[in-house]
Each structure stands twice: as C-alpha cells, then as structure tokens.
Tab-separated table of C-alpha atoms in Angstrom:
chain	number	residue	atom	x	y	z
A	1	PRO	CA	-4.370	-36.715	-86.294
A	2	ALA	CA	-6.851	-37.858	-83.629
A	3	THR	CA	-4.255	-40.228	-82.234
A	4	ALA	CA	-1.667	-37.421	-82.100
A	5	THR	CA	-4.101	-35.126	-80.290
A	6	SER	CA	-4.910	-37.797	-77.697
A	7	ALA	CA	-1.203	-38.424	-77.103
A	8	ALA	CA	-0.558	-34.703	-76.575
A	9	THR	CA	-3.447	-34.442	-74.125
A	10	SER	CA	-2.156	-37.427	-72.173
A	11	ALA	CA	1.328	-35.925	-72.038
A	12	LEU	CA	-0.029	-32.644	-70.628
A	13	ALA	CA	-2.059	-34.472	-68.000
A	14	ALA	CA	1.010	-36.433	-66.980
A	15	GLU	CA	3.054	-33.274	-66.303
A	16	PRO	CA	3.234	-32.513	-62.569
A	17	THR	CA	1.445	-29.353	-61.413
A	18	PRO	CA	3.769	-26.961	-59.581
A	19	ALA	CA	2.958	-26.911	-55.848
A	20	ALA	CA	1.744	-23.618	-54.442
A	21	ALA	CA	4.366	-21.875	-52.402
A	22	ALA	CA	3.706	-22.399	-48.664
A	23	THR	CA	3.019	-19.217	-46.720
A	24	PRO	CA	5.558	-19.013	-43.894
A	25	THR	CA	3.994	-18.864	-40.420
A	26	PRO	CA	5.284	-15.788	-38.603
A	27	THR	CA	7.120	-16.520	-35.364
A	28	PRO	CA	5.459	-14.643	-32.519
A	29	THR	CA	7.732	-12.100	-30.942
A	30	PRO	CA	7.380	-11.909	-27.176
A	31	SER	CA	6.362	-8.489	-25.998
A	32	PRO	CA	8.947	-6.894	-23.722
A	33	ALA	CA	6.098	-5.314	-21.800
A	34	ALA	CA	4.908	-8.704	-20.636
A	35	ALA	CA	8.270	-9.631	-19.187
A	36	VAL	CA	8.617	-9.495	-15.422
A	37	PRO	CA	11.987	-9.221	-13.680
A	38	ASP	CA	13.134	-12.273	-11.753
A	39	GLY	CA	12.202	-12.081	-8.115
A	40	GLY	CA	9.488	-9.495	-8.698
A	41	VAL	CA	6.544	-9.492	-6.309
A	42	MET	CA	3.450	-10.035	-8.406
A	43	THR	CA	0.173	-8.189	-8.212
A	44	ASN	CA	-3.174	-9.570	-9.347
A	45	GLY	CA	-4.774	-8.486	-12.594
A	46	ALA	CA	-3.605	-6.533	-15.584
A	47	VAL	CA	-3.038	-2.817	-15.804
A	48	ASP	CA	-6.493	-1.302	-16.142
A	49	ALA	CA	-7.701	0.523	-19.210
A	50	ALA	CA	-7.954	3.785	-17.279
A	51	ALA	CA	-4.187	4.005	-16.983
A	52	ALA	CA	-2.690	7.203	-18.294
A	53	VAL	CA	0.685	7.032	-19.993
A	54	ILE	CA	2.844	10.020	-19.098
A	55	ASP	CA	5.762	9.087	-21.345
A	56	ASP	CA	7.684	6.002	-22.450
A	57	LYS	CA	9.029	5.479	-18.947
A	58	ILE	CA	6.207	6.287	-16.533
A	59	MET	CA	2.469	5.622	-16.449
A	60	ILE	CA	-0.209	6.189	-13.824
A	61	THR	CA	-2.903	3.631	-13.023
A	62	ARG	CA	-6.492	4.399	-12.050
A	63	ASN	CA	-5.663	4.766	-8.356
A	64	GLY	CA	-2.746	7.065	-9.121
A	65	LYS	CA	0.130	4.644	-8.666
A	66	ARG	CA	3.167	5.158	-10.875
A	67	ILE	CA	4.662	2.164	-12.662
A	68	PRO	CA	7.188	1.841	-15.503
A	69	GLY	CA	5.549	2.309	-18.904
A	70	LYS	CA	7.049	-0.946	-20.207
A	71	TYR	CA	4.454	-2.838	-18.151
A	72	VAL	CA	1.454	-1.145	-19.804
A	73	ASP	CA	0.522	-4.334	-21.696
A	74	ALA	CA	1.598	-6.799	-19.029
A	75	LYS	CA	-0.939	-9.146	-17.467
A	76	GLN	CA	1.046	-8.989	-14.242
A	77	VAL	CA	3.443	-6.350	-13.017
A	78	PRO	CA	5.916	-6.390	-10.151
A	79	LYS	CA	4.995	-4.432	-7.055
A	80	MET	CA	6.728	-1.072	-7.116
A	81	VAL	CA	8.290	-0.188	-3.772
A	82	ASN	CA	8.196	3.491	-2.881
A	83	LYS	CA	11.802	4.686	-2.629
A	84	VAL	CA	10.880	8.024	-1.032
A	85	LYS	CA	11.480	7.765	2.715
A	86	VAL	CA	9.545	10.904	3.669
A	87	ARG	CA	6.516	12.083	1.701
A	88	GLU	CA	5.344	15.680	1.462
A	89	TYR	CA	2.287	15.096	3.686
A	90	VAL	CA	4.591	14.824	6.723
A	91	THR	CA	4.157	18.302	8.169
A	92	GLN	CA	4.133	19.994	11.588
A	93	GLN	CA	6.437	17.307	12.947
A	94	ARG	CA	9.939	16.082	12.252
A	95	LEU	CA	10.801	12.399	12.310
A	96	ASP	CA	12.572	11.196	15.428
A	97	GLY	CA	14.308	7.947	16.342
A	98	GLU	CA	13.309	8.102	20.007
A	99	LEU	CA	9.681	8.685	19.074
A	100	ASP	CA	9.854	5.765	16.639
A	101	GLN	CA	11.056	3.430	19.380
A	102	LEU	CA	8.337	4.501	21.800
A	103	VAL	CA	5.641	4.154	19.142
A	104	PHE	CA	6.951	0.706	18.155
A	105	GLU	CA	6.801	-0.535	21.751
A	106	MET	CA	3.365	0.989	22.331
A	107	LEU	CA	1.855	-0.600	19.229
A	108	GLY	CA	3.354	-3.969	20.147
A	109	GLU	CA	1.811	-3.852	23.624
A	110	LEU	CA	-1.602	-2.775	22.373
A	111	MET	CA	-1.650	-5.493	19.735
A	112	LYS	CA	-0.606	-8.106	22.295
A	113	PHE	CA	-3.520	-7.247	24.585
A	114	GLN	CA	-5.927	-7.042	21.653
A	115	GLU	CA	-4.944	-10.485	20.387
A	116	ARG	CA	-5.222	-11.958	23.884
A	117	ALA	CA	-8.734	-10.568	24.212
A	118	ARG	CA	-9.662	-11.853	20.746
A	119	ILE	CA	-8.618	-15.394	21.636
A	120	GLN	CA	-10.579	-15.318	24.886
A	121	ASP	CA	-13.784	-13.812	23.476
A	122	PRO	CA	-13.777	-12.775	19.788
A	123	THR	CA	-17.195	-11.079	19.891
A	124	LYS	CA	-16.433	-8.993	22.959
A	125	ALA	CA	-12.934	-8.160	21.723
A	126	LYS	CA	-14.290	-6.775	18.451
A	127	LEU	CA	-16.489	-4.356	20.365
A	128	ARG	CA	-13.594	-3.243	22.553
A	129	ARG	CA	-10.752	-3.016	20.091
A	130	ARG	CA	-7.654	-1.138	21.122
A	131	LEU	CA	-6.556	-0.319	17.591
A	132	VAL	CA	-7.375	-0.678	13.914
A	133	PHE	CA	-5.031	-0.525	10.937
A	134	GLY	CA	-5.316	0.243	7.259
A	135	LEU	CA	-6.377	3.523	5.654
A	136	ARG	CA	-10.032	2.539	5.280
A	137	GLU	CA	-10.442	1.371	8.883
A	138	VAL	CA	-8.593	4.359	10.308
A	139	LYS	CA	-10.680	6.804	8.289
A	140	ARG	CA	-13.886	5.085	9.405
A	141	GLY	CA	-12.775	5.188	13.033
A	142	ILE	CA	-11.968	8.914	12.931
A	143	LYS	CA	-15.351	9.725	11.402
A	144	ALA	CA	-17.021	7.715	14.172
A	145	ASN	CA	-15.039	9.677	16.817
A	146	LYS	CA	-13.457	6.473	18.117
A	147	VAL	CA	-9.817	7.222	17.329
A	148	LYS	CA	-7.783	9.102	19.918
A	149	CYS	CA	-4.443	8.851	18.122
A	150	VAL	CA	-3.412	8.196	14.510
A	151	VAL	CA	0.010	6.875	13.556
A	152	VAL	CA	0.860	7.449	9.888
A	153	ALA	CA	3.867	5.986	8.075
A	154	PRO	CA	5.932	8.709	6.357
A	155	ASN	CA	6.554	6.592	3.233
A	156	ILE	CA	3.110	5.667	1.909
A	157	ASP	CA	3.076	4.986	-1.853
A	158	GLU	CA	2.179	7.799	-4.231
A	159	GLY	CA	-1.305	7.986	-5.705
A	160	THR	CA	-1.685	11.324	-7.435
A	161	MET	CA	-4.887	10.835	-9.433
A	162	ALA	CA	-8.276	11.969	-8.069
A	163	GLY	CA	-9.422	9.603	-5.332
A	164	GLY	CA	-5.998	7.961	-5.178
A	165	LEU	CA	-3.801	7.251	-2.174
A	166	ASP	CA	-2.651	10.859	-1.811
A	167	ASP	CA	-6.235	12.082	-1.472
A	168	VAL	CA	-7.073	9.383	1.072
A	169	VAL	CA	-3.988	10.057	3.185
A	170	ASN	CA	-4.525	13.814	3.157
A	171	GLU	CA	-8.174	13.338	4.105
A	172	ILE	CA	-7.203	11.180	7.076
A	173	ILE	CA	-4.662	13.765	8.242
A	174	THR	CA	-7.207	16.583	7.904
A	175	LEU	CA	-9.905	14.598	9.723
A	176	ALA	CA	-7.510	13.768	12.562
A	177	ARG	CA	-6.390	17.378	12.989
A	178	ASP	CA	-9.949	18.663	12.904
A	179	ALA	CA	-11.206	16.046	15.365
A	180	GLU	CA	-11.481	16.884	19.031
A	181	ASP	CA	-8.744	15.362	21.202
A	182	CYS	CA	-7.148	13.291	18.434
A	183	HIS	CA	-3.376	13.233	18.065
A	184	ILE	CA	-1.540	12.512	14.813
A	185	ILE	CA	1.948	11.057	14.747
A	186	PHE	CA	4.292	10.419	11.816
A	187	ALA	CA	6.576	7.562	12.742
A	188	LEU	CA	8.312	4.344	11.685
A	189	SER	CA	7.658	3.130	8.122
A	190	LYS	CA	5.069	0.890	6.479
A	191	LYS	CA	7.243	-2.172	7.017
A	192	LYS	CA	8.133	-1.324	10.628
A	193	MET	CA	4.512	-0.583	11.497
A	194	GLY	CA	3.541	-4.027	10.275
A	195	LYS	CA	6.388	-5.531	12.283
A	196	ALA	CA	5.253	-3.677	15.412
A	197	LEU	CA	1.882	-5.401	15.055
A	198	GLY	CA	3.568	-8.762	14.619
A	199	LYS	CA	2.503	-9.039	10.989
A	200	HIS	CA	4.423	-9.653	7.764
A	201	ILE	CA	2.611	-6.904	5.904
A	202	ARG	CA	3.151	-3.226	5.227
A	203	VAL	CA	0.808	-0.955	7.197
A	204	SER	CA	0.157	2.649	6.162
A	205	ALA	CA	-1.790	3.907	9.180
A	206	ILE	CA	-2.957	2.784	12.609
A	207	GLY	CA	-5.793	4.259	14.624
A	208	ILE	CA	-5.658	3.848	18.404
A	209	TYR	CA	-9.049	3.486	20.075
A	210	SER	CA	-7.817	2.775	23.589
A	211	ALA	CA	-4.425	2.769	25.297
A	212	ASP	CA	-5.615	0.269	27.895
A	213	GLY	CA	-2.713	-2.015	28.771
A	214	ALA	CA	-0.063	0.341	27.375
A	215	TYR	CA	-1.055	3.620	28.973
A	216	PRO	CA	2.430	4.466	30.361
A	217	LEU	CA	3.925	4.002	26.901
A	218	TYR	CA	1.112	6.036	25.362
A	219	LYS	CA	1.811	8.905	27.760
A	220	SER	CA	5.527	8.684	26.971
A	221	VAL	CA	4.751	8.930	23.251
A	222	LEU	CA	2.624	12.034	23.738
A	223	LYS	CA	5.209	13.575	26.051
A	224	ARG	CA	7.951	13.051	23.478
A	225	LEU	CA	5.709	14.492	20.751
A	226	GLU	CA	4.952	17.584	22.801
A	227	LYS	CA	8.650	18.120	23.513
A	228	MET	CA	9.470	17.889	19.816
A	229	GLN	CA	6.749	20.363	18.915
A	230	ALA	CA	8.010	22.778	21.574
A	231	GLU	CA	11.530	22.564	20.160
A	232	ALA	CA	10.388	23.162	16.583
C-alpha cells in the first residue's frame, strides 16, 4: 500500500499545472480631443483649467477666447482665426476704403522713420518714438497722455470673459474718446496693420505719438475722417 501511495503522489506531481490566463493589455485609444488638424497654427500650452465649457461645440478659455470644445483636453490647439470682419465695438464711424489706404501709407511712413532713428541711436529713438503697437502699449500710452491718435483694427478676436480682450479693447476706446485731443480711427485689419508696419504679425491697435515725417498724410487721414463723420 505504501508503494501504491507513493506512485499516486508522483503521478500527481508529474501532471502539468494549468497556466493562469494572461490578462490582455488594453490598447490605448487616442483621444479625438488631442488631435490637431493638419496645417493648424499651434499655440503654446494646454487649455487652462479655468476654461468654461458652454456646450459640446464651444468653450471659453480664461481670457475669454472661444475655441471648439473638442480641444478641451488637447495639449496644443490650433489658433482660431476670427471670421467676423467687423466687431460690435466699431461705432461712430463706418469703415472706408479710402481711409484705409491713407492710414496704411501713414503708418508705413511713420514706421520707416522710427526704424531709421532706432538704427542711428536706439536710446534716443526709444525716447522719441513715433508710434507704439499692441493693446498693452497703446493703453499705457493713452494713460500717459502721449497718444494723439489710436488706430484700432475692426476684427480683433473675441474675449468675452471678465478682463478678456473685449474689456481691454473697450477700455482703450473709452480712454481715447475721453482723452483731450486724441483721435480714434477704425481701419484696415489686424493682418493689414501688421503689414503696414512691415511686420509678419497681426496687430490689434496702434498708438501714434508723433506724426513727424508723415504729417501731410496724417492731416489727410484726419480730413478724411472728419468728412466721413460729417456725412454720417
């Protein structure tokens, strides 16, 4: 009997143990939100946590910009070009092709003289700038009573949240209209304003400190503006 028991034990030990079933590794599914269309212009950084989702199609970021909701989880999103040619802040003046041309030529002349002065003496040129561009610089110049004319593009991107682009643009317009002897002109577009300055960037606003070097063009711009306002 002992021999039989030993033989049975040996037979059991010799039987192969069934292998545990392998757990299948799930294949990661790429998130459609992280996809970026071919040819998209990229922006730095992910969508911030303060973004507010309006619905499945639209969301608003912290600074009030609207982007498609499918990019809410994306690390990078394409730059959204504003398709609205004329925003609602364009008031008390209609857009005009002749005015656009005069403004374009004036800005080009002023920038040419400013760049020439910068090359000759950068320190002196900074103290005697003819113009500044960008919402922050224009706003600063108006508050310092240095700006005599503000040119605002009629197609600045939307930014509807508190402190967003809409608030900044409206503040600049209000400051310019309340300032003494400061004209405000709606002309060109962001892209054309950048081109007028000889730059491959989009410019939202330009503040003119001095018309030195382009005074005849500056007077022509104001004359055309006054005629348009009289006809309104």
